[in-house]
PDB file of C-alpha atoms in Angstrom:
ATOM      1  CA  UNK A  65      10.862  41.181   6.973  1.00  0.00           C
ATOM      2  CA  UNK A  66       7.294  40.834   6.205  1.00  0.00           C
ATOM      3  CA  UNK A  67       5.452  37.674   6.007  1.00  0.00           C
ATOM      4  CA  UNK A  68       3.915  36.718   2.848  1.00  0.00           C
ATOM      5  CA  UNK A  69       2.497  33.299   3.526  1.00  0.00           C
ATOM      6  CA  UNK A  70      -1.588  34.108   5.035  1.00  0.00           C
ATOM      7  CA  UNK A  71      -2.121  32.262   8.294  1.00  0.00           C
ATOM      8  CA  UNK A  72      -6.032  32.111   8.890  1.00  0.00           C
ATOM      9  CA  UNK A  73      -7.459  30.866  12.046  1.00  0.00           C
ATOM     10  CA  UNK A  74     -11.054  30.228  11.707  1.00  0.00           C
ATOM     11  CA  UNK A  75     -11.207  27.554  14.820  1.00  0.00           C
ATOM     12  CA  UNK A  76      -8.478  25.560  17.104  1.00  0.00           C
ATOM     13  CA  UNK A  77      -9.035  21.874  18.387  1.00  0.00           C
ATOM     14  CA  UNK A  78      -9.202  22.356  22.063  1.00  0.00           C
ATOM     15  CA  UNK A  79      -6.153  19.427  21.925  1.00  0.00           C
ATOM     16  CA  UNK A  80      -4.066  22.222  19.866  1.00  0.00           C
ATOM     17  CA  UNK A  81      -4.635  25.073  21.956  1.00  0.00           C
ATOM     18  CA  UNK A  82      -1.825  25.611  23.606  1.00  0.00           C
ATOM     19  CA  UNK A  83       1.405  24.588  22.184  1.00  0.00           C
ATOM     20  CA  UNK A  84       3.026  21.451  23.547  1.00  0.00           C
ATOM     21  CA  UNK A  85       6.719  21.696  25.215  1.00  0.00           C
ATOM     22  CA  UNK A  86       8.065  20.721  21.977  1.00  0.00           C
ATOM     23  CA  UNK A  87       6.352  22.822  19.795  1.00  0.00           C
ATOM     24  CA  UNK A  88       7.323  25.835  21.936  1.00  0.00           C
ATOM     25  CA  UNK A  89      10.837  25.233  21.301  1.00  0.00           C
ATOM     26  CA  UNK A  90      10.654  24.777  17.463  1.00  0.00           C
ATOM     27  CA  UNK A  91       8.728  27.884  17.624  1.00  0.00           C
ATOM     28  CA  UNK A  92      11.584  29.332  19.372  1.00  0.00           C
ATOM     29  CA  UNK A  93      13.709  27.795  17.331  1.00  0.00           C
ATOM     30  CA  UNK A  94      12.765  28.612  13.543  1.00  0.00           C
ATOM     31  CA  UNK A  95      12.329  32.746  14.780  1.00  0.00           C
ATOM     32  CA  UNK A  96      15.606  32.886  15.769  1.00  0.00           C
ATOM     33  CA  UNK A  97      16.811  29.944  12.908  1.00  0.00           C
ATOM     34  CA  UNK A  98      15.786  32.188   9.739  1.00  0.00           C
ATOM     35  CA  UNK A  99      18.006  31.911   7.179  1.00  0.00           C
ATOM     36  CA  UNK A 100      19.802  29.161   8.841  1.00  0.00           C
ATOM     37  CA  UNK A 101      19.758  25.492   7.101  1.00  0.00           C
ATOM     38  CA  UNK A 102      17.642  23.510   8.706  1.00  0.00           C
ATOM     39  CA  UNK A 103      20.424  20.528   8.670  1.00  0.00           C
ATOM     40  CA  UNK A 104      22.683  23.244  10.301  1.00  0.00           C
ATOM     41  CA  UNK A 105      19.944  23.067  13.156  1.00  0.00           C
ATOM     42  CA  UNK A 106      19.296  19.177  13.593  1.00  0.00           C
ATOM     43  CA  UNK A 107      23.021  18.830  13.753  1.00  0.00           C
ATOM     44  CA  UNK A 108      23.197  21.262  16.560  1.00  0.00           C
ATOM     45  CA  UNK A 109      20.208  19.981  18.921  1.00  0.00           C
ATOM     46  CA  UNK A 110      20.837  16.135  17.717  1.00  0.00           C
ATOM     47  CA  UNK A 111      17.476  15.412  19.018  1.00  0.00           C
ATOM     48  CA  UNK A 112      14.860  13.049  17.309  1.00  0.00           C
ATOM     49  CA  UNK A 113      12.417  15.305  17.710  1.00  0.00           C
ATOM     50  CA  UNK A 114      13.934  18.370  16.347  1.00  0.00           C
ATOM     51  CA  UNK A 115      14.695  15.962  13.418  1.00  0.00           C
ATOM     52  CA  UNK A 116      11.612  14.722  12.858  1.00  0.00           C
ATOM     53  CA  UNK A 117       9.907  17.874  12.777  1.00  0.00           C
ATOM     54  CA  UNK A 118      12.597  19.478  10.977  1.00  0.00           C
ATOM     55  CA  UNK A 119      14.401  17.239   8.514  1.00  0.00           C
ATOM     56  CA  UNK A 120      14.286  17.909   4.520  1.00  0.00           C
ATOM     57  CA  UNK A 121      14.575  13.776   4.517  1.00  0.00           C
ATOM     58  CA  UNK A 122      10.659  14.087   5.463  1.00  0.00           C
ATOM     59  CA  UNK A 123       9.775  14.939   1.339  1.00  0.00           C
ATOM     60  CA  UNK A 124      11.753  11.985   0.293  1.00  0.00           C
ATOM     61  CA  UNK A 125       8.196  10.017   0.337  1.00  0.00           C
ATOM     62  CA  UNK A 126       6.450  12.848  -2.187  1.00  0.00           C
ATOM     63  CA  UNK A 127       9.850  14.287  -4.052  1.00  0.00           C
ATOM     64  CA  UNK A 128       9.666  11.799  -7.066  1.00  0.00           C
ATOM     65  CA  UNK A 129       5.875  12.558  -8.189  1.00  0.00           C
ATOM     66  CA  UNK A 130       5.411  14.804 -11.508  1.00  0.00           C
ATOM     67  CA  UNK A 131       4.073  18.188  -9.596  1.00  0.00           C
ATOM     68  CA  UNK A 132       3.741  20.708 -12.134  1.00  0.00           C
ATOM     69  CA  UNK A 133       3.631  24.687 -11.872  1.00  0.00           C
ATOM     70  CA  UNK A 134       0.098  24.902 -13.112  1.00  0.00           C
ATOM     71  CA  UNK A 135      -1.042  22.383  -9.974  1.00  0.00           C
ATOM     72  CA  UNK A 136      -2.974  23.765  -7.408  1.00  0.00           C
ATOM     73  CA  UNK A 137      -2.373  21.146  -3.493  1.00  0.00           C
ATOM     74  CA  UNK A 138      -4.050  20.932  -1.051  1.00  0.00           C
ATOM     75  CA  UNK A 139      -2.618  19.074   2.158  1.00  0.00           C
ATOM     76  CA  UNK A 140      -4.867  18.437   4.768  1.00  0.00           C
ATOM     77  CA  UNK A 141      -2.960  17.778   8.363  1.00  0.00           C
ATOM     78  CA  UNK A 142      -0.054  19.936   7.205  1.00  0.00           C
ATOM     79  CA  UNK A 143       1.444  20.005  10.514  1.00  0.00           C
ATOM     80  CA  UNK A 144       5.188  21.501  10.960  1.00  0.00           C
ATOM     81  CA  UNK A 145       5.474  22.214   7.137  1.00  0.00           C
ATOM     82  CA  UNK A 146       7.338  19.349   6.563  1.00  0.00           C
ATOM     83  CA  UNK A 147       6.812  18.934   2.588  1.00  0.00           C
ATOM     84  CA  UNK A 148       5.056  22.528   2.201  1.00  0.00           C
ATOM     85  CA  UNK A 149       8.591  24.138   1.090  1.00  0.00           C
ATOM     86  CA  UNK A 150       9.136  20.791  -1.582  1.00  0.00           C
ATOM     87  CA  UNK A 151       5.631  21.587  -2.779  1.00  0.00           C
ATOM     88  CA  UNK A 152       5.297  25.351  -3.050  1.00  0.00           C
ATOM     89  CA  UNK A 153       8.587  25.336  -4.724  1.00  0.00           C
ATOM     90  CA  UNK A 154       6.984  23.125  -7.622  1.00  0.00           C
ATOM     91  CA  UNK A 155       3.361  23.917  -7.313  1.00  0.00           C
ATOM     92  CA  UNK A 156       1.388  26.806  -8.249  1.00  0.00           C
ATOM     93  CA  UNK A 157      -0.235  27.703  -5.192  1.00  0.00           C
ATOM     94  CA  UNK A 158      -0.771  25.193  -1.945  1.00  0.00           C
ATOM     95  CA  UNK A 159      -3.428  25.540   0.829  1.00  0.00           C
ATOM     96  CA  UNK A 160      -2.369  24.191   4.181  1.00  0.00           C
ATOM     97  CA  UNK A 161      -5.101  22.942   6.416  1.00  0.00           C
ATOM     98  CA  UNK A 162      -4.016  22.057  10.104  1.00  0.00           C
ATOM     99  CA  UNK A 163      -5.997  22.374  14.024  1.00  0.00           C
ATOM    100  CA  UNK A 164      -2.957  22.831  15.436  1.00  0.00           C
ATOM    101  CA  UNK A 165      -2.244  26.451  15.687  1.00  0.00           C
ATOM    102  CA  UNK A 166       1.439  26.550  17.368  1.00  0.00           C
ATOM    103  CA  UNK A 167       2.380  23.928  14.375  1.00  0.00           C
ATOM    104  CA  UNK A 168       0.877  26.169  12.061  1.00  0.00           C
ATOM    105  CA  UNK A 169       2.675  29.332  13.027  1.00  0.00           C
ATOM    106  CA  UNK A 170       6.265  26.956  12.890  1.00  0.00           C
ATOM    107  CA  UNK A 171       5.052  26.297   9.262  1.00  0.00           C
ATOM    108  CA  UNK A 172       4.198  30.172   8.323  1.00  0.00           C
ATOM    109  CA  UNK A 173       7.788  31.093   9.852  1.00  0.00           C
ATOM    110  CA  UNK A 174       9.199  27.997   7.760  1.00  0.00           C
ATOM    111  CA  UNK A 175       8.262  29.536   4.911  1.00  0.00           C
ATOM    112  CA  UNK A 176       7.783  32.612   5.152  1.00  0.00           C
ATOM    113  CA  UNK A 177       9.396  33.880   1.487  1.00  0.00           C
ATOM    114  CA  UNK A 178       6.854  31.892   0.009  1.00  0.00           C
ATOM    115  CA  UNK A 179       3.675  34.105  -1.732  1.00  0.00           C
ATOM    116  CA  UNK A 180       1.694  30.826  -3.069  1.00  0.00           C
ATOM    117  CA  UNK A 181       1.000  29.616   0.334  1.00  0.00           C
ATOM    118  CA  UNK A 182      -2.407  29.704   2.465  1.00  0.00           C
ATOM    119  CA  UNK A 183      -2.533  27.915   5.862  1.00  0.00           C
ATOM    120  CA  UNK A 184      -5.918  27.762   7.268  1.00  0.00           C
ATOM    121  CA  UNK A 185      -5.905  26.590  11.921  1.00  0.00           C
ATOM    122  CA  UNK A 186      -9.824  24.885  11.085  1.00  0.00           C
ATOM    123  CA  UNK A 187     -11.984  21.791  11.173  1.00  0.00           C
ATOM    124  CA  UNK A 188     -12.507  20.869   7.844  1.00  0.00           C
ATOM    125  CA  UNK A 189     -16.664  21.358   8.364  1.00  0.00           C
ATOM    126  CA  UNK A 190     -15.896  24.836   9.213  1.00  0.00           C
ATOM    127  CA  UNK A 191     -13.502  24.805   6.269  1.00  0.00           C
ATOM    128  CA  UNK A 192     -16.200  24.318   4.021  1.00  0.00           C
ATOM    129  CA  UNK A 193     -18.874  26.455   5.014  1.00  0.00           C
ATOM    130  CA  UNK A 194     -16.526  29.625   5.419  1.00  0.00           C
ATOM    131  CA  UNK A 195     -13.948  29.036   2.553  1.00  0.00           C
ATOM    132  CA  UNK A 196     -14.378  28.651  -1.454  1.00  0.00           C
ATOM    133  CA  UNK A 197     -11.288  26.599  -1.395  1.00  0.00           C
ATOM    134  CA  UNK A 198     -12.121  25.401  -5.148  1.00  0.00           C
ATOM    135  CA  UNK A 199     -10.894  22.186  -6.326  1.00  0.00           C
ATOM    136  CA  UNK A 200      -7.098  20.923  -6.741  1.00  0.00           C
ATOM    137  CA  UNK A 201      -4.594  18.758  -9.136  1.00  0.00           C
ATOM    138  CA  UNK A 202      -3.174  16.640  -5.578  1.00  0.00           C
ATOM    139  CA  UNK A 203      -4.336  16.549  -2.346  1.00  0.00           C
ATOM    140  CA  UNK A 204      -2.050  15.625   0.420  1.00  0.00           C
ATOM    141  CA  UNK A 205      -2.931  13.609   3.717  1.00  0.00           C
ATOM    142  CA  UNK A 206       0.838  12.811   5.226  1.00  0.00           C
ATOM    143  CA  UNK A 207      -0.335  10.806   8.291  1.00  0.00           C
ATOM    144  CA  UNK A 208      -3.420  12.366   8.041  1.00  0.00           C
ATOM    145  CA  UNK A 209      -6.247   9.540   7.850  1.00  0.00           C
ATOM    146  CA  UNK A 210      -5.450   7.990  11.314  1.00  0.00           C
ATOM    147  CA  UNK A 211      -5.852  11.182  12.965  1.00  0.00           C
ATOM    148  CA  UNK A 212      -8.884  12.589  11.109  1.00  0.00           C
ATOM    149  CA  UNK A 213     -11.201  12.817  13.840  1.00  0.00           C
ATOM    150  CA  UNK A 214      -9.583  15.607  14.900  1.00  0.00           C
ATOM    151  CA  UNK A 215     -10.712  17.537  12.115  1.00  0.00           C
ATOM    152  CA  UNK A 216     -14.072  17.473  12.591  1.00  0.00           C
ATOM    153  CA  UNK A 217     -16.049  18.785  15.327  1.00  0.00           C
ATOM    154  CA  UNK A 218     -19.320  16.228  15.407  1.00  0.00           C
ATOM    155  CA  UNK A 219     -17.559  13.317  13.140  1.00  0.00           C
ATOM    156  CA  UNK A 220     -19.657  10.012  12.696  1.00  0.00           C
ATOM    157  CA  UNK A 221     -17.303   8.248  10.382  1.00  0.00           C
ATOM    158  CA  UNK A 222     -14.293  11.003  10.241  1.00  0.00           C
ATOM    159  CA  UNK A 223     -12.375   8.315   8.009  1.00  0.00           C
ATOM    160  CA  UNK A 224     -15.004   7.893   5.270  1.00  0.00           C
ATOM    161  CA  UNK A 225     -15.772  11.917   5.941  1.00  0.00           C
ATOM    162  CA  UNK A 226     -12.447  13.045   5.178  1.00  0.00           C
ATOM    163  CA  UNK A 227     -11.694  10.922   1.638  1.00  0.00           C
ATOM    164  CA  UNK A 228     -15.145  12.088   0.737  1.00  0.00           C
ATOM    165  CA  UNK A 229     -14.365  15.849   1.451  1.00  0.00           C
ATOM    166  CA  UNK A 230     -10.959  15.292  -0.514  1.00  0.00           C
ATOM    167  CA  UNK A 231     -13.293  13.520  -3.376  1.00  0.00           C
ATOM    168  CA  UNK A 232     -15.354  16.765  -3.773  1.00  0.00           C
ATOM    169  CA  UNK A 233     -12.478  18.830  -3.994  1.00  0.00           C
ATOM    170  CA  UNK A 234     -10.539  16.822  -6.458  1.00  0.00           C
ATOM    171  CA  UNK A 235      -9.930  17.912 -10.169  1.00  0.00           C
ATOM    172  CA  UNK A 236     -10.853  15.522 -12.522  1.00  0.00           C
ATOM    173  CA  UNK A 237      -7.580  13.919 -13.120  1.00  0.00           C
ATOM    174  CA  UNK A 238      -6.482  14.834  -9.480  1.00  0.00           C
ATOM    175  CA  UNK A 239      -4.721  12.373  -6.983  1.00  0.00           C
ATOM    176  CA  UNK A 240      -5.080  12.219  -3.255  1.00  0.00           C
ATOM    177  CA  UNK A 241      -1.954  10.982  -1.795  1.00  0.00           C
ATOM    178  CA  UNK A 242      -2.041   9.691   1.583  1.00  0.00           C
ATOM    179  CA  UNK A 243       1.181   8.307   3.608  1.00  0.00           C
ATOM    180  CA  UNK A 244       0.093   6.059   7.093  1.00  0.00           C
ATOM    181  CA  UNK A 245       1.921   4.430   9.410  1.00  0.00           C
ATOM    182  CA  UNK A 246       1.442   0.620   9.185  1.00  0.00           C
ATOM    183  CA  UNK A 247      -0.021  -0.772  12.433  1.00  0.00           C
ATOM    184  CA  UNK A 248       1.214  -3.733  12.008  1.00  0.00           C
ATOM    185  CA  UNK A 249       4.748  -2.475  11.905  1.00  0.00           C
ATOM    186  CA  UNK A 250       8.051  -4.278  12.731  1.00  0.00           C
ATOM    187  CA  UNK A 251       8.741  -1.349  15.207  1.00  0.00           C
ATOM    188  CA  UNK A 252       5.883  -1.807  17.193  1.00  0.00           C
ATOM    189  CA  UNK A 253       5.914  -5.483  17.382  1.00  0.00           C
ATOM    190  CA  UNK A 254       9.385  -4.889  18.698  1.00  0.00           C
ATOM    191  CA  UNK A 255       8.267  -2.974  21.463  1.00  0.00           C
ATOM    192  CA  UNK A 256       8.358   0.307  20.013  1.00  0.00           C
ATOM    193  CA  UNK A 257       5.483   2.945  21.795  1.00  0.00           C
ATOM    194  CA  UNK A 258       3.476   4.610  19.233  1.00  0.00           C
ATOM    195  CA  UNK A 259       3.303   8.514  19.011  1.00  0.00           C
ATOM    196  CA  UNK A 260      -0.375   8.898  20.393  1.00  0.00           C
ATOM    197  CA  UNK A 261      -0.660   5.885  22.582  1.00  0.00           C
ATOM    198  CA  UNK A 262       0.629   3.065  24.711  1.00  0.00           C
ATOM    199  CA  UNK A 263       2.832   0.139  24.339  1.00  0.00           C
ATOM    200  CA  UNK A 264       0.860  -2.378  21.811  1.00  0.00           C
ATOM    201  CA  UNK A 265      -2.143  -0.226  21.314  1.00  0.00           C
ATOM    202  CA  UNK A 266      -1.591  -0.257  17.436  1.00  0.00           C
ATOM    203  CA  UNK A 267      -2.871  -3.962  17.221  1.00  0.00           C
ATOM    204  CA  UNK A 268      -5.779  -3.632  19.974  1.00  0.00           C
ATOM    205  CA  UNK A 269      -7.220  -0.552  18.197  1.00  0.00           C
ATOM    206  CA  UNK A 270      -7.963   1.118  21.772  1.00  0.00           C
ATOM    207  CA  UNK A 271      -5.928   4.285  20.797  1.00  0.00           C
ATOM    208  CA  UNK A 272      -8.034   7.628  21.779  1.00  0.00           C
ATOM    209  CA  UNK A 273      -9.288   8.928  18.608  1.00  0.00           C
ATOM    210  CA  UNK A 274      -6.712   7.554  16.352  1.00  0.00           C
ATOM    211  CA  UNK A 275      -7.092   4.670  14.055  1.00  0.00           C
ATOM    212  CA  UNK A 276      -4.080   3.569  12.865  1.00  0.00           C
ATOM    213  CA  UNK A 277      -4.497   0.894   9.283  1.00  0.00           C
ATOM    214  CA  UNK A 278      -3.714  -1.743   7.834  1.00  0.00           C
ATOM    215  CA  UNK A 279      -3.015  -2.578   4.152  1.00  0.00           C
ATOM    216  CA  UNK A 280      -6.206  -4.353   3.842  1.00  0.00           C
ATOM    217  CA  UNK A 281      -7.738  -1.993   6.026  1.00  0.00           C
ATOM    218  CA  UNK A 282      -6.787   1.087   3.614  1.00  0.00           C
ATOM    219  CA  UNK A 283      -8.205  -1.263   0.796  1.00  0.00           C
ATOM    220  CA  UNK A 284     -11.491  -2.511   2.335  1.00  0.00           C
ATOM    221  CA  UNK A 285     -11.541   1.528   2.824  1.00  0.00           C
ATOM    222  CA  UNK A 286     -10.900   2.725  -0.629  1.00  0.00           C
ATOM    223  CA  UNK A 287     -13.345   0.113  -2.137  1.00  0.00           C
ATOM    224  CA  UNK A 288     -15.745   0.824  -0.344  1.00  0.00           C
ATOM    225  CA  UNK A 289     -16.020   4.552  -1.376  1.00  0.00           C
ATOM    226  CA  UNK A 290     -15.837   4.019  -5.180  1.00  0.00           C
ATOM    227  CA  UNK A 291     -11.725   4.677  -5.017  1.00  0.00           C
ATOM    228  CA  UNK A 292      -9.297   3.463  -7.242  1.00  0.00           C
ATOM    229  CA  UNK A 293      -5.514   3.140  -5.252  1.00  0.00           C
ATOM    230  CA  UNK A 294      -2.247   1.980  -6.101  1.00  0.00           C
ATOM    231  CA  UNK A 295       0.361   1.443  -3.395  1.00  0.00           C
ATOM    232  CA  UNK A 296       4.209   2.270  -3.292  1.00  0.00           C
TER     233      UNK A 296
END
């Protein structure tokens, strides 16, 4: 079966390229997986890692919001494809923008049936000096915005760079939707080790190249680029 989805690699972050343990086996997985549900799959391995790359609970977060077929999304950090298959179902078209290019190739095999969707392996400068990606209804940053220094190859500010590059590329009466973990979670004050980083690192900020926020943090952030939020 040929592949519909297009899977363009203008430029891999030298973290992303080669694929981690993990990623190799979800590769491994989904090619010999297709047509399988993916529930079928998390049952079988009963891993937490296999689930959390894998589980349809993942679009709970983005299932209720009014997507319509004449909306055009863009998700920036589109990792495993997580929500793409929730979004290209509803949307008209969705472009997929991810460094990583083993996660992007799990995402391409993911959903593969799908004809609206466009991943692009870039930094997001590179991004927009090669691609007329146009503008969009909703653009997506699903932990995103703590990690967005690895988009960009020369970043000063990567934070404030990012919500300005999704500001340009907004539709009028567009929404950017961003989902972060809280740093000041219950988890990690429990003792809980974050993703990318050590014990405690959430609250002393000395994570390498993540920033992970606060509420007032996100705020302070929004405000001061002229941004208008609500939170849910």
């Amino acid at each position: 079966m040929d592949e519909k989805v297009k899977l363009n690699i203008l430029s891999v972050d030298k973290k992303y390229e080669e694929a981690t343990e993990l990623e190799q086996r979800l590769l491994e997985i989904c090619e010999n997986s297709k047509g399988i549900e993916y529930n079928q799959i998390i049952k079988q391995y009963n891993e937490p890692e296999i689930t959390m790359a894998l589980s349809p609970v993942r679009c709970n977060c983005i299932e209720w919001l009014k997507i319509s077929k004449k909306d055009k999304v863009l998700i920036l950090g589109s990792g495993y494809g997580e929500v793409v298959e929730l979004l290209a179902t509803r949307a008209d078209s969705v472009v997929c923008v991810d460094t990583s290019l083993a996660k992007s190739q799990i995402n391409m095999i993911r959903n593969a049936n799908r004809e609206n969707i466009a991943i692009y392996v870039s930094s997001i400068e590179k991004l927009e000096r090669e691609v007329q990606i146009g503008k969009f209804d909703y653009i997506f940053m699903m932990g995103t915005l703590s990690m967005a220094r690895y988009f960009y190859d020369n970043p000063l500010n990567p934070y404030v760079d990012i919500l300005e590059f999704a500001k340009r590329h907004l539709e009028k009466n567009g929404s950017i939707v961003l989902a972060e973990d809280n740093k000041y979670g219950i988890k990690y004050f429990e003792g809980t080790k974050p993703e990318n980083g050590e014990y405690f690192e959430t609250f002393t900020g000395n994570m390498k190249n993540i920033h992970m926020f606060s509420k007032s943090e996100l705020k302070e952030l929004m405000e001061s680029l002229n941004m208008g939020y609500e939170f849910y």
